[in-house]
Amino acid sequence: MVRAGQHIESRSTGERVRFLRTAADTDGALLEFESWWPPGDRAGAHVHPNMEERWEVLAGRARFRIGDVEHEAGPGEAVVARAGVAHRAFNPGPELAHLRMSMRPALDWEDFMVALFALDPRDGAGLRELLRHHAHLVRPS
């Protein structure tokens, strides 16, 4: 079980996360965390069928493609991808980007993140199995 204050780091992308409020803290209504993104890509385009994702940039820059619209955001700006809308997000700059992110409802996204971040970057079969098992949360688009 993930706890508020817990940190994890992706073996694949170097992204770091600190959980602020978990599903257990909010009766499943919200998962909120801070994330630090190294420059470059972090995830391909995907869809959350039943979950809204929100990003607020705290430092650095982040770029988003939500549906057919591209956004670039800096400190103090927020972007939202509604449930069912294809999106991708990444750090376009040379510096670390720091964001506050939220998922509504939380579902079991935090458990998915822990499993995803622990995967060996060379384990394509493990990633495919994780995505198959969590298709209710995320699907490639």
XYZ file of C-alpha atoms in Angstrom:
141
model
C 0.000 0.000 0.000
C 1.308 3.425 -0.980
C 1.490 6.094 1.734
C 1.504 9.894 1.563
C 5.115 11.063 1.619
C 6.405 7.921 -0.122
C 8.888 8.434 -2.994
C 9.414 6.230 -6.046
C 11.687 6.559 -9.094
C 11.259 5.073 -12.564
C 14.057 2.728 -13.605
C 13.135 3.457 -17.218
C 12.734 7.252 -17.449
C 14.294 8.614 -14.244
C 10.987 10.291 -13.354
C 10.620 10.726 -9.583
C 7.328 10.884 -7.686
C 6.347 11.852 -4.138
C 2.798 10.923 -3.163
C 0.887 13.733 -1.447
C -2.601 12.223 -1.046
C -3.433 8.638 -1.855
C -6.630 6.787 -2.669
C -6.735 5.645 0.969
C -6.513 9.286 2.140
C -9.391 10.438 -0.111
C -11.734 7.416 -0.120
C -10.692 6.795 -3.727
C -11.727 10.219 -4.993
C -8.246 11.584 -5.731
C -4.588 10.679 -6.063
C -2.260 13.671 -5.816
C 1.515 13.598 -6.222
C 4.520 15.688 -7.172
C 6.608 14.530 -10.099
C 10.057 15.509 -11.353
C 10.589 14.876 -15.065
C 14.039 14.704 -16.642
C 14.319 16.274 -20.120
C 12.735 14.272 -22.905
C 9.953 11.746 -23.287
C 8.363 9.871 -20.395
C 5.323 8.086 -21.853
C 3.777 7.526 -25.252
C 0.283 8.682 -26.134
C -2.345 6.930 -24.045
C -5.913 7.124 -22.738
C -7.320 6.804 -19.228
C -10.816 5.435 -19.945
C -12.284 6.332 -16.547
C -9.923 8.865 -15.010
C -9.121 12.557 -15.416
C -5.447 13.604 -15.276
C -4.376 17.121 -14.249
C -0.904 18.653 -14.317
C 0.214 21.897 -12.671
C 3.731 23.034 -13.555
C 5.665 24.158 -10.475
C 9.077 24.690 -12.141
C 10.515 24.212 -15.611
C 8.375 23.548 -18.688
C 6.102 20.745 -19.820
C 4.521 20.026 -23.179
C 1.211 18.256 -23.660
C -0.792 16.893 -26.561
C -4.407 16.415 -25.496
C -6.601 15.152 -28.286
C -5.460 17.180 -31.303
C -4.334 20.232 -29.293
C -0.767 20.932 -28.181
C -0.006 22.985 -25.077
C 3.229 24.116 -23.489
C 3.003 25.224 -19.884
C 5.305 26.908 -17.403
C 5.190 27.616 -13.680
C 1.696 28.357 -12.383
C -0.073 26.923 -15.433
C -2.324 23.855 -15.365
C -3.546 21.455 -18.058
C -6.261 18.774 -17.855
C -6.954 15.641 -19.901
C -10.528 14.465 -19.386
C -11.287 10.766 -19.085
C -11.304 9.041 -22.466
C -9.162 11.676 -24.250
C -5.824 10.561 -25.739
C -2.854 12.508 -24.406
C 0.877 12.548 -23.827
C 3.076 14.757 -21.676
C 6.827 15.332 -21.634
C 9.601 17.732 -20.683
C 10.708 19.698 -23.778
C 13.457 21.662 -22.045
C 17.007 21.051 -20.917
C 16.197 21.281 -17.192
C 14.244 19.140 -14.741
C 10.503 19.914 -14.742
C 8.604 19.790 -11.431
C 4.842 19.210 -11.534
C 1.927 18.563 -9.193
C -0.338 15.938 -10.700
C -3.723 14.508 -9.822
C -5.865 11.627 -10.993
C -9.664 11.610 -10.430
C -10.890 9.144 -9.341
C -7.743 7.524 -7.965
C -8.783 3.959 -8.865
C -5.608 1.871 -8.340
C -3.287 4.192 -10.278
C -0.734 4.444 -7.457
C -0.256 0.648 -7.445
C 0.135 0.718 -11.238
C 2.800 3.454 -10.938
C 4.787 1.510 -8.351
C 4.785 -1.583 -10.591
C 5.592 0.446 -13.742
C 8.459 2.355 -12.116
C 9.993 -0.912 -10.858
C 10.125 -2.507 -14.341
C 13.484 -3.020 -15.976
C 13.534 -0.746 -19.075
C 14.479 -3.767 -21.217
C 11.476 -5.822 -20.041
C 9.037 -5.314 -22.916
C 7.078 -8.447 -22.000
C 6.666 -7.205 -18.421
C 5.377 -3.844 -19.662
C 2.890 -5.496 -22.030
C 1.609 -7.717 -19.202
C 1.296 -4.747 -16.811
C -0.671 -2.770 -19.421
C -2.900 -5.770 -20.167
C -3.628 -6.270 -16.469
C -4.380 -2.553 -15.985
C -6.334 -1.865 -19.200
C -9.119 -0.352 -17.049
C -6.625 2.399 -16.125
C -4.556 3.085 -19.229
C -4.443 2.059 -22.870
C -1.960 3.082 -25.544
C -3.593 5.258 -28.183
